[in-house]
Coordinates of N, CA and C in Angstrom, one line a residue:
Chain A
D11 N 4.0 24.0 10.5 CA 4.5 23.6 9.2 C 6.0 23.8 9.2
I12 N 6.7 22.9 8.4 CA 8.1 23.0 8.2 C 8.4 24.2 7.3
V13 N 9.3 25.0 7.6 CA 9.7 26.1 6.8 C 11.1 25.7 6.1
M14 N 11.1 25.9 4.8 CA 12.3 25.6 4.1 C 13.0 26.9 3.7
I15 N 14.3 27.1 4.0 CA 15.0 28.3 3.7 C 16.2 28.0 2.8
Q16 N 16.1 28.6 1.6 CA 17.2 28.4 0.7 C 18.2 29.6 0.7
S17 N 19.5 29.3 0.4 CA 20.5 30.3 0.3 C 21.5 29.9 -0.8
P18 N 21.9 30.9 -1.6 CA 21.4 32.3 -1.6 C 20.1 32.5 -2.3
D19 N 19.6 33.7 -2.4 CA 18.3 33.9 -3.1 C 18.7 33.9 -4.6
S20 N 19.9 34.4 -5.0 CA 20.3 34.4 -6.3 C 21.8 34.2 -6.4
L21 N 22.2 33.7 -7.5 CA 23.6 33.2 -7.7 C 24.0 33.4 -9.1
A22 N 25.2 33.9 -9.3 CA 25.8 34.0 -10.7 C 27.1 33.2 -10.7
V23 N 27.1 32.3 -11.7 CA 28.3 31.4 -11.8 C 28.7 31.4 -13.2
S24 N 30.0 31.3 -13.5 CA 30.6 31.3 -14.8 C 30.3 29.9 -15.4
L25 N 30.2 29.9 -16.7 CA 30.1 28.6 -17.4 C 31.2 27.7 -17.1
G26 N 30.9 26.4 -16.8 CA 31.9 25.4 -16.5 C 32.3 25.4 -15.0
E27 N 31.8 26.4 -14.2 CA 32.2 26.4 -12.8 C 31.1 25.7 -12.0
R28 N 31.4 25.6 -10.7 CA 30.5 24.9 -9.8 C 29.5 25.8 -9.2
A29 N 28.2 25.4 -9.1 CA 27.2 26.1 -8.5 C 26.7 25.3 -7.3
T30 N 26.5 26.0 -6.1 CA 26.0 25.3 -4.9 C 24.9 26.1 -4.3
I31 N 23.8 25.4 -4.1 CA 22.6 26.0 -3.5 C 22.3 25.2 -2.2
N32 N 22.0 25.9 -1.1 CA 21.7 25.3 0.2 C 20.2 25.4 0.5
C33 N 19.8 24.5 1.3 CA 18.4 24.4 1.8 C 18.4 23.9 3.2
K34 N 17.7 24.7 4.0 CA 17.7 24.3 5.5 C 16.2 24.2 5.9
S35 N 15.9 23.2 6.6 CA 14.5 23.0 7.1 C 14.5 23.3 8.6
T36 N 13.3 23.7 9.1 CA 13.2 24.1 10.5 C 13.0 22.9 11.4
Q37 N 12.8 21.7 10.8 CA 12.8 20.5 11.5 C 13.3 19.4 10.6
S38 N 13.8 18.3 11.2 CA 14.4 17.2 10.4 C 13.3 16.6 9.5
V39 N 13.8 16.3 8.2 CA 12.9 15.6 7.3 C 13.4 14.2 7.0
F40 N 14.2 13.7 8.0 CA 14.7 12.3 7.9 C 13.8 11.3 8.7
Y41 N 13.4 10.3 8.0 CA 12.5 9.3 8.6 C 13.4 8.1 9.0
N42 N 13.5 7.8 10.3 CA 14.3 6.7 10.8 C 13.8 5.4 10.3
T43 N 12.5 5.3 10.1 CA 11.9 4.0 9.8 C 12.4 3.4 8.4
D44 N 12.6 4.4 7.4 CA 13.1 3.9 6.1 C 14.4 4.5 5.8
N45 N 15.0 5.2 6.7 CA 16.4 5.8 6.5 C 16.4 6.7 5.3
K46 N 15.4 7.5 5.1 CA 15.3 8.4 3.9 C 15.1 9.8 4.4
N47 N 15.6 10.8 3.6 CA 15.3 12.2 3.7 C 14.2 12.5 2.7
Y48 N 13.1 13.1 3.3 CA 12.0 13.4 2.4 C 12.1 14.8 1.8
L49 N 13.1 14.9 0.9 CA 13.4 16.2 0.3 C 13.7 16.0 -1.2
A50 N 13.1 16.9 -2.0 CA 13.3 16.9 -3.4 C 13.8 18.3 -3.9
W51 N 14.5 18.2 -5.0 CA 14.9 19.5 -5.7 C 14.2 19.6 -7.1
Y52 N 13.8 20.8 -7.4 CA 13.1 21.1 -8.7 C 13.9 22.2 -9.4
Q53 N 13.8 22.1 -10.7 CA 14.3 23.2 -11.5 C 13.1 23.8 -12.3
Q54 N 13.0 25.1 -12.4 CA 11.9 25.7 -13.1 C 12.5 26.8 -14.0
K55 N 12.1 26.7 -15.3 CA 12.5 27.7 -16.3 C 11.3 28.5 -16.6
P56 N 11.5 29.8 -17.1 CA 10.3 30.7 -17.3 C 9.2 30.1 -18.2
G57 N 8.0 30.2 -17.7 CA 6.9 29.7 -18.5 C 6.6 28.3 -18.5
Q58 N 7.4 27.5 -17.7 CA 7.3 26.1 -17.6 C 7.0 25.6 -16.2
P59 N 6.3 24.5 -16.1 CA 6.1 23.9 -14.7 C 7.5 23.4 -14.2
P60 N 7.5 23.2 -12.9 CA 8.8 22.7 -12.3 C 9.1 21.3 -12.8
K61 N 10.4 21.0 -12.8 CA 10.9 19.7 -13.3 C 11.7 19.1 -12.1
L62 N 11.3 17.8 -11.8 CA 12.0 17.1 -10.7 C 13.5 16.8 -11.1
L63 N 14.4 17.2 -10.2 CA 15.8 16.8 -10.5 C 16.3 15.7 -9.6
L64 N 16.0 15.8 -8.3 CA 16.4 14.9 -7.3 C 15.4 14.6 -6.3
Y65 N 15.3 13.4 -5.8 CA 14.4 13.0 -4.7 C 15.2 12.2 -3.7
W66 N 14.5 12.0 -2.5 CA 15.2 11.4 -1.3 C 16.6 12.1 -1.1
A67 N 16.6 13.3 -1.4 CA 17.7 14.3 -1.2 C 18.9 14.1 -2.2
S68 N 19.1 12.9 -2.6 CA 20.3 12.6 -3.4 C 20.1 11.7 -4.6
T69 N 18.9 11.2 -4.8 CA 18.6 10.3 -6.0 C 18.2 11.1 -7.2
R70 N 19.0 10.9 -8.3 CA 18.8 11.7 -9.5 C 17.6 11.1 -10.2
E71 N 16.7 12.0 -10.7 CA 15.6 11.5 -11.6 C 16.2 11.1 -12.9
S72 N 15.5 10.1 -13.5 CA 15.9 9.6 -14.8 C 16.0 10.7 -15.8
G73 N 17.1 10.7 -16.5 CA 17.3 11.7 -17.6 C 18.0 13.0 -17.1
V74 N 18.2 13.1 -15.8 CA 18.8 14.3 -15.3 C 20.4 14.2 -15.4
P75 N 21.1 15.1 -16.0 CA 22.5 15.0 -16.2 C 23.2 14.8 -14.8
D76 N 24.3 14.0 -14.9 CA 25.0 13.7 -13.7 C 25.8 14.8 -13.1
R77 N 25.8 16.0 -13.7 CA 26.4 17.1 -13.1 C 25.6 17.7 -12.0
F78 N 24.3 17.2 -11.9 CA 23.5 17.6 -10.8 C 23.6 16.6 -9.7
S79 N 23.9 17.0 -8.5 CA 23.9 16.1 -7.3 C 23.4 16.7 -6.1
G80 N 22.9 15.9 -5.2 CA 22.3 16.4 -3.9 C 23.0 15.7 -2.8
S81 N 23.1 16.4 -1.7 CA 23.7 15.9 -0.5 C 23.0 16.5 0.8
G82 N 23.4 15.9 1.9 CA 22.8 16.4 3.2 C 21.9 15.4 3.8
S83 N 21.5 15.7 5.1 CA 20.6 14.9 5.8 C 20.1 15.7 7.0
G84 N 18.8 15.3 7.4 CA 18.3 15.9 8.6 C 17.6 17.2 8.2
T85 N 18.4 18.3 8.5 CA 17.9 19.7 8.2 C 18.7 20.5 7.2
D86 N 19.8 20.0 6.8 CA 20.7 20.7 5.9 C 21.0 20.0 4.7
F87 N 20.7 20.6 3.5 CA 20.9 20.0 2.2 C 21.5 20.9 1.2
T88 N 22.1 20.3 0.2 CA 22.8 21.0 -0.8 C 22.5 20.5 -2.2
L89 N 22.3 21.3 -3.1 CA 22.2 21.0 -4.6 C 23.5 21.5 -5.2
T90 N 24.2 20.7 -5.9 CA 25.4 21.1 -6.6 C 25.4 20.8 -8.1
I91 N 25.7 21.8 -8.8 CA 25.9 21.6 -10.3 C 27.4 21.7 -10.5
S92 N 28.0 20.6 -10.9 CA 29.4 20.5 -10.9 C 30.1 21.4 -12.0
S93 N 29.5 21.5 -13.1 CA 30.0 22.3 -14.2 C 28.9 23.0 -15.0
L94 N 28.6 24.2 -14.7 CA 27.4 24.9 -15.1 C 27.4 25.0 -16.6
Q95 N 26.2 24.7 -17.2 CA 26.0 24.8 -18.6 C 24.9 25.9 -18.8
A96 N 24.9 26.5 -20.0 CA 24.0 27.6 -20.3 C 22.5 27.2 -20.0
E97 N 22.2 25.9 -20.3 CA 20.8 25.5 -20.1 C 20.4 25.3 -18.7
D98 N 21.3 25.5 -17.8 CA 21.0 25.3 -16.3 C 20.5 26.6 -15.7
V99 N 20.5 27.7 -16.5 CA 19.9 28.9 -16.0 C 18.4 28.7 -15.7
A100 N 18.0 28.9 -14.4 CA 16.7 28.6 -14.0 C 16.6 29.0 -12.5
V101 N 15.4 28.8 -12.0 CA 15.2 28.9 -10.5 C 15.1 27.5 -9.9
Y102 N 15.7 27.3 -8.8 CA 15.8 26.0 -8.2 C 15.1 26.1 -6.8
Y103 N 14.3 25.0 -6.6 CA 13.5 24.9 -5.3 C 13.8 23.6 -4.6
C104 N 13.9 23.7 -3.3 CA 13.9 22.4 -2.5 C 12.4 22.3 -2.0
Q105 N 12.0 21.1 -1.7 CA 10.7 20.8 -1.2 C 10.8 19.7 -0.2
Q106 N 10.1 19.8 0.9 CA 10.0 18.7 1.9 C 8.7 18.0 1.7
Y107 N 8.7 16.7 1.7 CA 7.4 15.9 1.7 C 7.3 15.0 2.9
Y108 N 7.9 15.5 4.0 CA 7.9 14.7 5.2 C 6.6 14.8 6.0
T109 N 6.1 16.0 6.1 CA 4.9 16.2 6.8 C 3.6 16.2 5.9
T110 N 2.5 16.3 6.6 CA 1.2 16.3 5.8 C 1.1 17.5 4.9
Q111 N 1.6 18.7 5.4 CA 1.6 19.9 4.5 C 3.0 20.0 3.9
W112 N 3.1 19.7 2.6 CA 4.4 19.9 2.0 C 4.8 21.3 1.8
T113 N 6.0 21.7 1.8 CA 6.4 23.1 1.7 C 7.7 23.2 0.8
F114 N 7.8 24.3 0.1 CA 8.9 24.6 -0.8 C 9.8 25.7 -0.2
G115 N 11.0 25.7 -0.5 CA 11.9 26.8 -0.3 C 11.4 28.0 -1.2
Q116 N 12.0 29.2 -0.9 CA 11.6 30.4 -1.6 C 12.2 30.4 -3.0
G117 N 13.1 29.5 -3.3 CA 13.7 29.5 -4.7 C 15.1 30.2 -4.7
T118 N 15.9 29.7 -5.6 CA 17.2 30.4 -5.8 C 17.4 30.6 -7.3
K119 N 17.6 31.8 -7.7 CA 17.7 32.1 -9.1 C 19.2 32.0 -9.6
L120 N 19.4 31.1 -10.5 CA 20.8 30.8 -11.0 C 21.0 31.5 -12.3
E121 N 22.0 32.3 -12.4 CA 22.3 33.0 -13.7 C 23.8 32.7 -14.1
I122 N 24.1 33.0 -15.3 CA 25.5 32.9 -15.8 C 26.2 34.2 -15.4
Chain B
E14 N 1.9 7.8 -21.4 CA 2.5 9.0 -21.0 C 1.4 9.7 -20.1
V15 N 1.8 10.1 -18.9 CA 0.9 10.9 -18.1 C 0.7 12.3 -18.6
Q16 N -0.6 12.7 -18.6 CA -0.9 14.1 -19.0 C -1.9 14.6 -18.0
L17 N -1.6 15.9 -17.6 CA -2.5 16.6 -16.7 C -2.8 17.9 -17.4
V18 N -4.1 18.2 -17.5 CA -4.5 19.4 -18.3 C -5.5 20.2 -17.4
E19 N -5.0 21.4 -17.0 CA -5.9 22.2 -16.1 C -6.8 23.1 -17.0
S20 N -7.9 23.4 -16.5 CA -8.9 24.4 -17.1 C -9.7 25.1 -16.1
G21 N -10.3 26.2 -16.5 CA -11.2 26.9 -15.6 C -10.7 28.2 -15.1
G22 N -9.4 28.5 -15.4 CA -8.9 29.7 -14.9 C -9.5 31.0 -15.5
G23 N -9.2 32.1 -15.0 CA -9.8 33.3 -15.5 C -9.8 34.5 -14.5
L24 N -10.5 35.5 -14.8 CA -10.6 36.7 -14.0 C -11.8 36.7 -13.1
V25 N -11.6 36.9 -11.8 CA -12.7 36.9 -10.8 C -12.5 38.1 -9.9
K26 N -13.6 38.6 -9.4 CA -13.5 39.7 -8.4 C -13.2 39.2 -7.0
P27 N -12.6 40.1 -6.2 CA -12.4 39.7 -4.8 C -13.7 39.3 -4.2
G28 N -13.6 38.2 -3.4 CA -14.8 37.7 -2.8 C -15.6 36.7 -3.6
G29 N -15.2 36.6 -4.9 CA -15.8 35.6 -5.8 C -15.3 34.2 -5.7
S30 N -15.9 33.4 -6.5 CA -15.5 31.9 -6.5 C -15.1 31.5 -7.9
L31 N -14.4 30.4 -8.0 CA -13.9 29.8 -9.2 C -13.6 28.4 -9.0
R32 N -13.9 27.5 -10.0 CA -13.5 26.1 -9.9 C -12.6 25.8 -11.0
L33 N -11.4 25.2 -10.6 CA -10.4 24.7 -11.6 C -10.7 23.2 -11.7
S34 N -10.4 22.7 -12.9 CA -10.4 21.3 -13.2 C -9.0 20.8 -13.7
C35 N -8.7 19.6 -13.5 CA -7.5 19.0 -14.0 C -7.9 17.6 -14.5
A36 N -7.8 17.5 -15.9 CA -8.1 16.2 -16.5 C -6.9 15.4 -16.6
A37 N -6.9 14.2 -16.1 CA -5.7 13.3 -16.0 C -5.9 12.1 -17.0
S38 N -4.8 11.8 -17.6 CA -4.8 10.6 -18.4 C -3.4 9.9 -18.3
G39 N -3.4 8.6 -18.6 CA -2.1 7.9 -18.6 C -1.7 7.4 -17.2
L40 N -2.6 7.5 -16.3 CA -2.3 7.0 -14.9 C -3.6 6.3 -14.4
T41 N -3.4 5.5 -13.4 CA -4.6 4.9 -12.7 C -5.1 6.0 -11.7
F42 N -5.9 6.8 -12.2 CA -6.3 8.0 -11.4 C -6.9 7.7 -10.1
S43 N -7.7 6.6 -10.1 CA -8.4 6.3 -8.8 C -7.4 6.0 -7.7
H44 N -6.2 5.6 -8.0 CA -5.2 5.2 -7.0 C -4.3 6.4 -6.7
A45 N -4.4 7.5 -7.4 CA -3.5 8.6 -7.3 C -3.8 9.6 -6.2
W46 N -2.8 10.0 -5.4 CA -2.9 11.1 -4.5 C -2.6 12.4 -5.4
M47 N -3.5 13.3 -5.5 CA -3.4 14.5 -6.4 C -3.1 15.7 -5.6
I48 N -2.4 16.7 -6.2 CA -1.9 17.9 -5.5 C -2.2 19.1 -6.3
W49 N -2.4 20.2 -5.7 CA -2.5 21.5 -6.3 C -1.3 22.4 -5.7
V50 N -0.6 23.0 -6.6 CA 0.5 23.9 -6.3 C 0.3 25.2 -7.0
R51 N 0.5 26.4 -6.4 CA 0.3 27.6 -7.1 C 1.6 28.5 -7.1
Q52 N 1.6 29.4 -8.0 CA 2.8 30.3 -8.1 C 2.3 31.7 -8.5
A53 N 2.4 32.6 -7.6 CA 2.0 34.0 -7.8 C 3.0 34.6 -8.8
P54 N 2.5 35.6 -9.6 CA 3.4 36.2 -10.6 C 4.7 36.6 -10.0
G55 N 5.8 36.1 -10.6 CA 7.2 36.5 -10.2 C 7.6 35.9 -8.8
K56 N 6.8 35.1 -8.3 CA 7.1 34.5 -6.9 C 7.4 33.0 -7.0
G57 N 7.6 32.4 -5.9 CA 8.0 31.0 -5.8 C 6.8 30.1 -5.8
L58 N 7.1 28.8 -5.6 CA 6.0 27.8 -5.6 C 5.4 27.7 -4.2
E59 N 4.1 27.5 -4.2 CA 3.4 27.3 -2.9 C 2.5 26.1 -3.0
W60 N 2.7 25.1 -2.1 CA 1.9 23.9 -2.0 C 0.5 24.4 -1.5
V61 N -0.6 24.0 -2.2 CA -1.9 24.4 -1.9 C -2.6 23.4 -1.1
G62 N -2.6 22.1 -1.6 CA -3.3 21.1 -0.9 C -3.2 19.8 -1.6
R63 N -3.8 18.7 -1.0 CA -3.7 17.4 -1.6 C -4.9 16.6 -1.2
I64 N -5.3 15.7 -2.1 CA -6.4 14.7 -1.8 C -5.8 13.3 -2.0
K65 N -6.1 12.5 -1.1 CA -5.7 11.1 -1.2 C -6.7 10.3 -2.1
S66 N -6.3 9.1 -2.5 CA -7.2 8.3 -3.2 C -8.3 7.8 -2.3
D67 N -9.4 7.4 -2.9 CA -10.5 6.9 -2.1 C -10.1 5.7 -1.3
T68 N -9.3 4.9 -1.9 CA -8.9 3.7 -1.2 C -8.0 4.0 0.0
D69 N -7.4 5.1 0.0 CA -6.6 5.6 1.2 C -7.4 6.6 2.1
G70 N -8.7 6.6 1.9 CA -9.5 7.5 2.7 C -10.1 8.7 2.1
G71 N -9.5 9.1 0.9 CA -10.0 10.3 0.2 C -9.9 11.6 1.0
T72 N -9.1 11.6 2.0 CA -9.0 12.8 2.8 C -8.2 13.9 2.2
T73 N -8.4 15.1 2.6 CA -7.7 16.3 2.1 C -6.9 17.0 3.1
D74 N -5.8 17.7 2.7 CA -5.0 18.6 3.5 C -4.8 19.8 2.8
Y75 N -4.7 20.9 3.5 CA -4.5 22.2 2.9 C -3.5 23.1 3.6
A76 N -2.9 24.0 2.8 CA -2.0 25.0 3.3 C -2.8 26.0 4.1
A77 N -2.2 26.6 5.1 CA -2.9 27.5 6.0 C -3.6 28.7 5.3
P78 N -2.9 29.3 4.3 CA -3.5 30.4 3.6 C -4.8 30.2 2.9
V79 N -5.1 28.9 2.6 CA -6.3 28.6 1.8 C -7.3 27.7 2.6
R80 N -6.9 27.3 3.8 CA -7.8 26.4 4.5 C -9.1 27.1 4.9
G81 N -10.2 26.4 4.7 CA -11.5 27.0 4.9 C -12.1 27.7 3.8
R82 N -11.3 28.0 2.8 CA -11.8 28.7 1.6 C -11.7 27.9 0.3
F83 N -10.7 27.0 0.2 CA -10.5 26.1 -0.9 C -10.9 24.7 -0.6
T84 N -11.5 24.0 -1.6 CA -11.8 22.6 -1.4 C -11.3 21.8 -2.6
I85 N -10.6 20.8 -2.3 CA -10.1 19.8 -3.4 C -11.1 18.6 -3.4
S86 N -11.4 18.2 -4.6 CA -12.3 17.0 -4.7 C -11.9 16.3 -6.0
R87 N -12.5 15.2 -6.2 CA -12.1 14.3 -7.3 C -13.3 13.6 -7.8
D88 N -13.3 13.3 -9.1 CA -14.3 12.4 -9.7 C -13.5 11.3 -10.5
D89 N -13.4 10.2 -9.8 CA -12.6 9.1 -10.4 C -13.2 8.6 -11.7
S90 N -14.6 8.7 -11.8 CA -15.2 8.2 -13.0 C -14.9 9.1 -14.2
K91 N -14.4 10.3 -14.0 CA -14.0 11.2 -15.1 C -12.5 11.5 -15.1
N92 N -11.8 10.8 -14.2 CA -10.3 11.1 -14.1 C -10.0 12.5 -14.0
T93 N -10.8 13.2 -13.1 CA -10.7 14.7 -13.0 C -10.6 15.1 -11.6
L94 N -9.7 16.0 -11.4 CA -9.4 16.6 -10.1 C -10.0 18.1 -10.1
Y95 N -10.5 18.5 -9.0 CA -11.1 19.8 -8.9 C -10.4 20.7 -7.8
L96 N -10.5 22.0 -8.0 CA -10.1 22.9 -6.9 C -11.2 24.0 -6.9
Q97 N -12.1 23.9 -5.9 CA -13.1 24.9 -5.7 C -12.5 26.0 -4.8
M98 N -12.5 27.2 -5.3 CA -11.9 28.4 -4.6 C -13.0 29.4 -4.3
N99 N -13.3 29.6 -3.0 CA -14.3 30.6 -2.6 C -13.6 31.7 -1.8
S100 N -14.4 32.8 -1.7 CA -13.9 34.0 -0.9 C -12.5 34.4 -1.4
L101 N -12.4 34.5 -2.7 CA -11.0 34.8 -3.3 C -10.5 36.1 -2.9
K102 N -9.2 36.2 -2.7 CA -8.5 37.4 -2.4 C -7.5 37.8 -3.5
T103 N -7.1 39.0 -3.5 CA -6.1 39.4 -4.6 C -4.9 38.6 -4.5
E104 N -4.5 38.2 -3.3 CA -3.3 37.4 -3.1 C -3.4 36.0 -3.6
D105 N -4.6 35.6 -4.0 CA -4.8 34.2 -4.6 C -4.4 34.2 -6.1
T106 N -4.1 35.4 -6.6 CA -3.7 35.5 -8.0 C -2.5 34.7 -8.2
A107 N -2.6 33.7 -9.2 CA -1.4 32.8 -9.4 C -1.7 31.9 -10.5
V108 N -0.7 31.2 -11.0 CA -0.8 30.1 -11.9 C -1.0 28.9 -11.0
Y109 N -2.1 28.1 -11.2 CA -2.3 26.9 -10.4 C -2.0 25.7 -11.2
Y110 N -1.1 24.9 -10.6 CA -0.6 23.7 -11.2 C -1.3 22.4 -10.6
C111 N -1.6 21.5 -11.4 CA -2.1 20.2 -11.0 C -0.8 19.3 -11.0
H112 N -0.6 18.5 -9.9 CA 0.6 17.8 -9.7 C 0.3 16.4 -9.2
F113 N 0.9 15.4 -9.9 CA 0.8 14.0 -9.5 C 2.2 13.5 -9.1
T114 N 2.4 13.0 -8.0 CA 3.7 12.4 -7.6 C 3.4 11.1 -6.8
S115 N 4.2 10.1 -7.0 CA 4.1 8.9 -6.3 C 5.5 8.5 -5.8
H116 N 5.6 8.0 -4.6 CA 6.9 7.8 -4.1 C 7.2 6.3 -4.0
A117 N 6.3 5.4 -4.3 CA 6.5 4.0 -4.2 C 5.6 3.3 -5.2
P118 N 6.0 2.2 -5.8 CA 7.4 1.6 -5.6 C 8.5 2.3 -6.3
V119 N 8.2 3.2 -7.3 CA 9.2 4.0 -7.9 C 8.7 5.5 -7.8
F120 N 9.6 6.4 -7.8 CA 9.3 7.8 -7.6 C 9.0 8.4 -9.0
I121 N 7.7 8.9 -9.1 CA 7.3 9.5 -10.4 C 6.7 10.9 -10.1
D122 N 6.8 11.7 -11.1 CA 6.4 13.1 -10.8 C 6.0 13.8 -12.1
Y123 N 4.7 14.3 -12.1 CA 4.2 14.9 -13.3 C 3.5 16.2 -12.9
W124 N 3.5 17.2 -13.8 CA 2.9 18.5 -13.6 C 2.1 18.8 -14.9
G125 N 1.0 19.6 -14.6 CA 0.2 20.2 -15.7 C 1.0 21.5 -16.1
Q126 N 0.4 22.1 -17.2 CA 1.0 23.4 -17.6 C 0.5 24.6 -16.8
G127 N -0.5 24.4 -16.0 CA -1.0 25.5 -15.2 C -2.2 26.2 -15.7
A128 N -2.9 26.8 -14.8 CA -4.1 27.6 -15.2 C -4.0 28.9 -14.4
L129 N -4.1 30.1 -15.1 CA -3.9 31.4 -14.5 C -5.3 31.8 -13.9
V130 N -5.2 32.2 -12.6 CA -6.3 32.8 -11.9 C -6.0 34.2 -11.5
T131 N -6.7 35.1 -11.9 CA -6.5 36.5 -11.6 C -7.7 37.1 -10.7
V132 N -7.4 37.5 -9.5 CA -8.4 38.1 -8.7 C -8.2 39.6 -8.6
S133 N -9.1 40.3 -9.2 CA -9.0 41.7 -9.3 C -10.3 42.4 -9.5
S134 N -10.4 43.6 -9.0 CA -11.7 44.3 -9.2 C -11.7 45.1 -10.5

C-alpha cells in the first residue's frame, strides 16, 4: 500500500498569514496515461465529515475559496492557504486514489 | 442533491458482529462505486474499502486491517450500501462514513454524517 506522510502534524499560523502543509507518498501517484496526479486534499472540522478542497492535486473544488491552492507532482505535494482566516481552523488530510487501496495521510491540525 | 445516511451503529462486544447500512439518494446508485471510511476517536481518516458497481464487476477491495473480517455489499434495488463487520476488535471503534466519489466526467464527492461503532466489553 502507498503510505502518505504529512508534515507537520500540527501548525499554528497567524490570521492573514500563509499556511503550508506538505504531503509525501511512498510511491508516485502520477499517471502517465492521463497526465494527472491522483491526489486529493480534504478539510475536516470537529463533528463533521471531511470536505473536499482539491483534487488532481491542484484543481479546486467548486465553492472552495481561492486562498486554497495545491501544488506538486509525483510523490511530493503541498497545500497552501495564502491568507489564513479564522474559519480555516481544521484538520487537513491528503489522500491518494492512485492504487486499488486508497490511503490518507495522518492529518495536519491547523490552528490560529 | 446527493444524500448518504448511515445507520446501524452501536455498542458491540469484542468478537461480535454488526452491520451498517448507508441509504443513498440523489444519485444513480447502481452506477456508483461506494466507499467506507472510518475514523477512530481523536484519530485520522482510514479508508476501509470499496465496492464497484455491478456493471463494473461489483468487486470489492479492503484495507489490510479489515480484510477477511469486513464485507461490503450493495442492494441496488434499495439504493443501499452495507458494511458487515465480523470478529470485531476494540480497535475497530470508530465513526464509519459512507462515501461516494466519482472522478469522471466531473469530479464529485459526497459523505454521510457517519455512524459510531463502539467495540467494548
